[in-house]
PDB file of C-alpha atoms in Angstrom:
ATOM      1  CA  MET F  84      -2.115 -10.524  -9.927  1.00  0.00           C
ATOM      2  CA  ALA F  85       1.285 -11.861 -10.937  1.00  0.00           C
ATOM      3  CA  GLU F  86       3.513 -13.559  -8.381  1.00  0.00           C
ATOM      4  CA  LYS F  87       6.965 -12.565  -9.652  1.00  0.00           C
ATOM      5  CA  TYR F  88       9.314 -10.026  -8.125  1.00  0.00           C
ATOM      6  CA  ALA F  89      12.167  -8.063  -9.657  1.00  0.00           C
ATOM      7  CA  THR F  90      14.616  -5.330  -8.773  1.00  0.00           C
ATOM      8  CA  TYR F  91      14.633  -2.062 -10.645  1.00  0.00           C
ATOM      9  CA  ALA F  92      17.219   0.647  -9.969  1.00  0.00           C
ATOM     10  CA  GLY F  93      17.827  -0.898  -6.575  1.00  0.00           C
ATOM     11  CA  HIS F  94      14.171  -1.278  -5.618  1.00  0.00           C
ATOM     12  CA  VAL F  95      12.271  -4.504  -5.121  1.00  0.00           C
ATOM     13  CA  VAL F  96       8.891  -4.074  -6.732  1.00  0.00           C
ATOM     14  CA  GLY F  97       5.596  -5.782  -6.017  1.00  0.00           C
ATOM     15  CA  PRO F  98       4.255  -8.631  -8.154  1.00  0.00           C
ATOM     16  CA  GLU F  99       1.853  -6.414 -10.064  1.00  0.00           C
ATOM     17  CA  VAL F 100       4.503  -4.333 -11.840  1.00  0.00           C
ATOM     18  CA  PHE F 101       7.018  -7.096 -12.652  1.00  0.00           C
ATOM     19  CA  SER F 102       6.156  -7.248 -16.340  1.00  0.00           C
ATOM     20  CA  GLN F 103       6.897  -3.551 -16.919  1.00  0.00           C
ATOM     21  CA  LEU F 104      10.308  -3.425 -15.294  1.00  0.00           C
ATOM     22  CA  LYS F 105      13.714  -4.509 -16.586  1.00  0.00           C
ATOM     23  CA  PRO F 106      15.951  -6.619 -14.324  1.00  0.00           C
ATOM     24  CA  SER F 107      18.686  -4.664 -12.618  1.00  0.00           C
ATOM     25  CA  SER F 108      21.290  -6.701 -14.526  1.00  0.00           C
ATOM     26  CA  THR F 109      20.290  -4.841 -17.690  1.00  0.00           C
ATOM     27  CA  LEU F 110      21.013  -1.396 -16.297  1.00  0.00           C
ATOM     28  CA  PRO F 111      22.921   0.870 -18.684  1.00  0.00           C
ATOM     29  CA  PRO F 112      26.746   0.752 -18.263  1.00  0.00           C
ATOM     30  CA  GLN F 113      26.844   4.273 -16.838  1.00  0.00           C
ATOM     31  CA  GLN F 114      24.483   3.282 -14.020  1.00  0.00           C
ATOM     32  CA  GLN F 115      26.461   0.119 -13.287  1.00  0.00           C
ATOM     33  CA  SER F 116      29.709   2.065 -13.064  1.00  0.00           C
ATOM     34  CA  SER F 117      28.147   4.614 -10.730  1.00  0.00           C
ATOM     35  CA  ARG F 118      27.196   1.769  -8.392  1.00  0.00           C
ATOM     36  CA  LYS F 119      30.858   0.663  -8.288  1.00  0.00           C
ATOM     37  CA  ALA F 120      31.907   4.207  -7.462  1.00  0.00           C
ATOM     38  CA  VAL F 121      29.506   4.257  -4.540  1.00  0.00           C
ATOM     39  CA  ARG F 122      31.027   1.052  -3.163  1.00  0.00           C
ATOM     40  CA  ARG F 123      34.505   2.615  -3.188  1.00  0.00           C
ATOM     41  CA  SER F 124      33.324   5.752  -1.404  1.00  0.00           C
ATOM     42  CA  LYS F 125      32.280   6.147   2.224  1.00  0.00           C
ATOM     43  CA  PRO F 126      28.982   4.473   3.163  1.00  0.00           C
ATOM     44  CA  ALA F 127      26.064   6.785   2.519  1.00  0.00           C
ATOM     45  CA  LEU F 128      23.863   7.853   5.378  1.00  0.00           C
ATOM     46  CA  PRO F 129      20.483   6.101   5.434  1.00  0.00           C
ATOM     47  CA  VAL F 130      17.732   7.986   3.660  1.00  0.00           C
ATOM     48  CA  GLN F 131      15.174   9.298   6.108  1.00  0.00           C
ATOM     49  CA  PRO F 132      11.552   8.672   5.090  1.00  0.00           C
ATOM     50  CA  ASP F 133       9.342  11.651   4.445  1.00  0.00           C
ATOM     51  CA  ALA F 134       7.341  12.765   7.452  1.00  0.00           C
ATOM     52  CA  MET F 135       3.791  11.482   7.279  1.00  0.00           C
ATOM     53  CA  PRO F 136       1.082  14.165   7.025  1.00  0.00           C
ATOM     54  CA  VAL F 137      -1.072  12.165   9.462  1.00  0.00           C
ATOM     55  CA  SER F 138      -0.486  11.099  13.050  1.00  0.00           C
ATOM     56  CA  ALA F 139      -0.137   7.486  14.141  1.00  0.00           C
ATOM     57  CA  PRO F 140      -3.016   6.079  16.196  1.00  0.00           C
ATOM     58  CA  ALA F 141      -2.995   6.453  19.959  1.00  0.00           C
ATOM     59  CA  PRO F 142      -1.828   3.341  21.862  1.00  0.00           C
ATOM     60  CA  HIS F 143      -5.308   2.684  23.251  1.00  0.00           C
ATOM     61  CA  GLN F 144      -6.747   2.591  19.705  1.00  0.00           C
ATOM     62  CA  ILE F 145      -4.534  -0.274  18.538  1.00  0.00           C
ATOM     63  CA  ILE F 146      -6.341  -3.610  18.598  1.00  0.00           C
ATOM     64  CA  THR F 147      -3.264  -5.542  17.513  1.00  0.00           C
ATOM     65  CA  SER F 148      -0.050  -5.150  15.546  1.00  0.00           C
ATOM     66  CA  LEU F 149       0.762  -7.440  12.636  1.00  0.00           C
ATOM     67  CA  LYS F 150       4.061  -8.007  10.878  1.00  0.00           C
ATOM     68  CA  VAL F 151       3.237  -8.333   7.185  1.00  0.00           C
ATOM     69  CA  THR F 152       4.832  -8.373   3.758  1.00  0.00           C
ATOM     70  CA  ALA F 153       3.573  -5.342   1.851  1.00  0.00           C
ATOM     71  CA  THR F 154       3.778  -4.880  -1.918  1.00  0.00           C
ATOM     72  CA  GLY F 155       2.183  -2.341  -4.243  1.00  0.00           C
ATOM     73  CA  TYR F 156      -0.261  -2.488  -7.130  1.00  0.00           C
ATOM     74  CA  THR F 157      -2.147  -0.212  -9.518  1.00  0.00           C
ATOM     75  CA  ALA F 158      -5.509  -0.293 -11.255  1.00  0.00           C
ATOM     76  CA  GLY F 159      -3.737  -0.759 -14.575  1.00  0.00           C
ATOM     77  CA  TYR F 160      -3.453  -3.713 -16.916  1.00  0.00           C
ATOM     78  CA  GLU F 161      -0.148  -4.844 -15.421  1.00  0.00           C
ATOM     79  CA  SER F 162      -1.891  -5.442 -12.079  1.00  0.00           C
ATOM     80  CA  THR F 163      -5.499  -6.270 -12.891  1.00  0.00           C
ATOM     81  CA  GLY F 164      -5.621  -7.198 -16.572  1.00  0.00           C
ATOM     82  CA  LYS F 165      -8.060  -4.318 -17.155  1.00  0.00           C
ATOM     83  CA  THR F 166      -7.599  -1.221 -19.290  1.00  0.00           C
ATOM     84  CA  ALA F 167      -9.074   2.205 -18.584  1.00  0.00           C
ATOM     85  CA  LYS F 168     -11.936   1.379 -20.981  1.00  0.00           C
ATOM     86  CA  HIS F 169     -13.053  -1.618 -18.942  1.00  0.00           C
ATOM     87  CA  PRO F 170     -16.303  -0.944 -17.017  1.00  0.00           C
ATOM     88  CA  GLN F 171     -14.750  -2.379 -13.823  1.00  0.00           C
ATOM     89  CA  TYR F 172     -11.478  -0.462 -14.135  1.00  0.00           C
ATOM     90  CA  GLY F 173     -10.389   0.804 -10.735  1.00  0.00           C
ATOM     91  CA  ILE F 174     -13.195  -0.990  -8.903  1.00  0.00           C
ATOM     92  CA  THR F 175     -12.191  -3.125  -5.928  1.00  0.00           C
ATOM     93  CA  TYR F 176     -13.631  -6.455  -4.802  1.00  0.00           C
ATOM     94  CA  SER F 177     -15.808  -4.593  -2.289  1.00  0.00           C
ATOM     95  CA  GLY F 178     -17.243  -2.389  -5.028  1.00  0.00           C
ATOM     96  CA  VAL F 179     -15.592   0.895  -4.051  1.00  0.00           C
ATOM     97  CA  LYS F 180     -13.175   2.742  -6.286  1.00  0.00           C
ATOM     98  CA  VAL F 181      -9.466   2.506  -5.536  1.00  0.00           C
ATOM     99  CA  ARG F 182      -7.954   5.571  -3.917  1.00  0.00           C
ATOM    100  CA  ARG F 183      -4.564   6.777  -2.709  1.00  0.00           C
ATOM    101  CA  ASP F 184      -4.503   9.785  -0.413  1.00  0.00           C
ATOM    102  CA  LYS F 185      -1.692   9.907   2.130  1.00  0.00           C
ATOM    103  CA  ASN F 186      -3.373  12.929   3.724  1.00  0.00           C
ATOM    104  CA  THR F 187      -6.517  10.973   4.598  1.00  0.00           C
ATOM    105  CA  VAL F 188      -7.116   7.301   3.757  1.00  0.00           C
ATOM    106  CA  SER F 189      -6.230   4.859   0.968  1.00  0.00           C
ATOM    107  CA  THR F 190      -7.541   1.469  -0.159  1.00  0.00           C
ATOM    108  CA  ILE F 191      -5.510  -1.731   0.069  1.00  0.00           C
ATOM    109  CA  ALA F 192      -5.904  -5.441  -0.634  1.00  0.00           C
ATOM    110  CA  ALA F 193      -5.569  -8.148   2.010  1.00  0.00           C
ATOM    111  CA  ASP F 194      -6.520 -11.723   2.763  1.00  0.00           C
ATOM    112  CA  PRO F 195     -10.071 -11.435   4.172  1.00  0.00           C
ATOM    113  CA  LYS F 196      -9.360 -14.423   6.441  1.00  0.00           C
ATOM    114  CA  VAL F 197      -6.708 -12.325   8.179  1.00  0.00           C
ATOM    115  CA  LEU F 198      -8.030  -8.795   7.662  1.00  0.00           C
ATOM    116  CA  PRO F 199     -11.715  -8.687   6.672  1.00  0.00           C
ATOM    117  CA  LEU F 200     -13.000  -6.100   4.213  1.00  0.00           C
ATOM    118  CA  GLY F 201     -13.590  -2.823   6.021  1.00  0.00           C
ATOM    119  CA  SER F 202     -10.655  -3.257   8.414  1.00  0.00           C
ATOM    120  CA  VAL F 203      -8.816  -0.013   9.153  1.00  0.00           C
ATOM    121  CA  LEU F 204      -5.027  -0.031   9.479  1.00  0.00           C
ATOM    122  CA  TYR F 205      -2.220   2.386  10.075  1.00  0.00           C
ATOM    123  CA  ILE F 206       0.764   1.510   7.879  1.00  0.00           C
ATOM    124  CA  PRO F 207       4.045   3.309   8.689  1.00  0.00           C
ATOM    125  CA  GLY F 208       5.276   5.133   5.600  1.00  0.00           C
ATOM    126  CA  TYR F 209       1.922   4.777   3.826  1.00  0.00           C
ATOM    127  CA  GLY F 210      -0.691   6.154   6.221  1.00  0.00           C
ATOM    128  CA  TYR F 211      -4.222   5.088   7.072  1.00  0.00           C
ATOM    129  CA  ALA F 212      -5.802   2.444   4.870  1.00  0.00           C
ATOM    130  CA  ILE F 213      -9.030   0.494   4.592  1.00  0.00           C
ATOM    131  CA  VAL F 214      -9.120  -3.070   3.296  1.00  0.00           C
ATOM    132  CA  ALA F 215     -11.313  -2.863   0.197  1.00  0.00           C
ATOM    133  CA  ASP F 216      -9.759  -5.397  -2.157  1.00  0.00           C
ATOM    134  CA  THR F 217      -8.434  -8.947  -2.372  1.00  0.00           C
ATOM    135  CA  GLY F 218      -5.937 -10.691  -4.641  1.00  0.00           C
ATOM    136  CA  SER F 219      -5.063 -14.212  -5.727  1.00  0.00           C
ATOM    137  CA  ALA F 220      -1.460 -13.739  -4.564  1.00  0.00           C
ATOM    138  CA  ILE F 221      -2.431 -11.959  -1.347  1.00  0.00           C
ATOM    139  CA  LYS F 222      -2.707 -14.766   1.176  1.00  0.00           C
ATOM    140  CA  GLY F 223      -1.894 -14.903   4.858  1.00  0.00           C
ATOM    141  CA  ARG F 224       0.093 -12.003   6.229  1.00  0.00           C
ATOM    142  CA  LYS F 225       0.469 -10.213   2.911  1.00  0.00           C
ATOM    143  CA  ILE F 226      -1.066  -6.901   1.908  1.00  0.00           C
ATOM    144  CA  ASP F 227      -1.080  -5.001  -1.385  1.00  0.00           C
ATOM    145  CA  LEU F 228      -1.052  -1.207  -1.234  1.00  0.00           C
ATOM    146  CA  TYR F 229      -2.756   0.800  -3.968  1.00  0.00           C
ATOM    147  CA  PHE F 230      -0.757   3.431  -5.864  1.00  0.00           C
ATOM    148  CA  ALA F 231      -1.885   5.513  -8.825  1.00  0.00           C
ATOM    149  CA  THR F 232       1.077   4.612 -11.072  1.00  0.00           C
ATOM    150  CA  THR F 233       3.710   1.897 -11.416  1.00  0.00           C
ATOM    151  CA  LYS F 234       6.373   4.573 -10.983  1.00  0.00           C
ATOM    152  CA  GLN F 235       5.007   5.311  -7.522  1.00  0.00           C
ATOM    153  CA  VAL F 236       4.963   1.604  -6.686  1.00  0.00           C
ATOM    154  CA  TYR F 237       8.692   1.077  -7.164  1.00  0.00           C
ATOM    155  CA  LYS F 238       9.807   4.582  -6.161  1.00  0.00           C
ATOM    156  CA  GLU F 239       7.746   4.963  -2.986  1.00  0.00           C
ATOM    157  CA  TRP F 240       7.324   1.396  -1.808  1.00  0.00           C
ATOM    158  CA  GLY F 241       8.538  -1.705  -3.667  1.00  0.00           C
ATOM    159  CA  LYS F 242       8.344  -4.639  -1.262  1.00  0.00           C
ATOM    160  CA  LYS F 243       8.701  -4.260   2.489  1.00  0.00           C
ATOM    161  CA  THR F 244       8.236  -6.155   5.696  1.00  0.00           C
ATOM    162  CA  VAL F 245       6.392  -3.775   7.983  1.00  0.00           C
ATOM    163  CA  THR F 246       4.473  -3.864  11.249  1.00  0.00           C
ATOM    164  CA  VAL F 247       0.981  -2.436  10.800  1.00  0.00           C
ATOM    165  CA  GLN F 248      -1.530  -1.430  13.459  1.00  0.00           C
ATOM    166  CA  LEU F 249      -5.115  -2.654  13.233  1.00  0.00           C
ATOM    167  CA  ILE F 250      -7.454  -0.062  14.740  1.00  0.00           C
ATOM    168  CA  LYS F 251     -10.801  -1.377  13.483  1.00  0.00           C
ATOM    169  CA  ARG F 252     -11.669  -4.915  12.445  1.00  0.00           C
ATOM    170  CA  GLY F 253     -13.943  -4.961   9.413  1.00  0.00           C
ATOM    171  CA  ASN F 254     -17.302  -6.683   9.123  1.00  0.00           C
ATOM    172  CA  GLY F 255     -16.723  -7.889   5.558  1.00  0.00           C
ATOM    173  CA  LYS F 256     -17.956  -4.711   3.874  1.00  0.00           C
ATOM    174  CA  CYS F 257     -16.386  -1.501   2.626  1.00  0.00           C
ATOM    175  CA  THR F 258     -18.533   1.308   1.230  1.00  0.00           C
ATOM    176  CA  GLU F 259     -17.968   4.704  -0.331  1.00  0.00           C
ATOM    177  CA  ALA F 260     -19.766   6.236   2.663  1.00  0.00           C
ATOM    178  CA  MET F 261     -17.240   4.615   4.985  1.00  0.00           C
ATOM    179  CA  LEU F 262     -14.346   5.994   2.947  1.00  0.00           C
ATOM    180  CA  ARG F 263     -15.881   9.472   2.973  1.00  0.00           C
ATOM    181  CA  ASN F 264     -16.435   9.417   6.740  1.00  0.00           C
ATOM    182  CA  PHE F 265     -12.880   8.364   7.497  1.00  0.00           C
ATOM    183  CA  SER F 266     -11.458  10.770   4.930  1.00  0.00           C
ATOM    184  CA  ARG F 267     -13.257  13.760   6.438  1.00  0.00           C
ATOM    185  CA  ALA F 268     -12.340  12.799   9.990  1.00  0.00           C
ATOM    186  CA  ILE F 269      -8.650  12.280   9.227  1.00  0.00           C
ATOM    187  CA  GLU F 270      -8.518  15.486   7.194  1.00  0.00           C
ATOM    188  CA  THR F 271      -9.829  17.373  10.234  1.00  0.00           C
ATOM    189  CA  HIS F 272      -7.944  15.612  13.039  1.00  0.00           C
ATOM    190  CA  ARG F 273      -4.904  14.159  11.193  1.00  0.00           C
ATOM    191  CA  SER F 274      -5.833  10.879  12.877  1.00  0.00           C
ATOM    192  CA  VAL F 275      -8.930   8.730  13.419  1.00  0.00           C
ATOM    193  CA  PRO F 276     -11.200   9.890  16.268  1.00  0.00           C
ATOM    194  CA  GLN F 277     -12.119   7.161  18.734  1.00  0.00           C
ATOM    195  CA  SER F 278     -15.804   7.985  18.274  1.00  0.00           C
ATOM    196  CA  LEU F 279     -15.588   7.020  14.592  1.00  0.00           C
ATOM    197  CA  LEU F 280     -13.926   3.705  15.404  1.00  0.00           C
ATOM    198  CA  GLU F 281     -16.757   2.875  17.780  1.00  0.00           C
ATOM    199  CA  GLU F 282     -19.466   3.574  15.205  1.00  0.00           C
ATOM    200  CA  ALA F 283     -21.073   0.688  13.354  1.00  0.00           C
ATOM    201  CA  ILE F 284     -20.196   1.764   9.823  1.00  0.00           C
TER     202      ILE F 284
END
């Protein structure tokens, strides 16, 4: 994964999409002038984030809360160096396939020394996620959220400092069966049942 950051149309994007984006200083003149017009007008109201289709975990389910720097990545060449023809395209370090489903559960990358593979998190604005991947630039309190396209990375996320809730500490493994179990449970309950968190998956 690359370690550079850039702004694009006012968004700070994660290191994995840097090479595809133009610096904001190269915006077309019409976009630059529209920015000046905004500065002369009344301050805009803050944009409210879309309501999440899932519910946050109950207080008693939260093991700990962590303040992290979260960026976004894709399975594409700009993030992984692999094309769609590569046999390992879209395959995470744990061996499962990347997935993004804000209605159930998604896969993310983290430092296994901080969040072991198989750890389950709730990330405000992103939803439930399971640590299934790692990255050379993802060290310490940094996480990388999977998105299907680079457009989604910079439009929906970019780079944020966010407080995430750990609701299950992983045992160093993440399997497709685990993803299926959590996906079905969240689809039914809109959250993670306590019974599933207590299972040895």
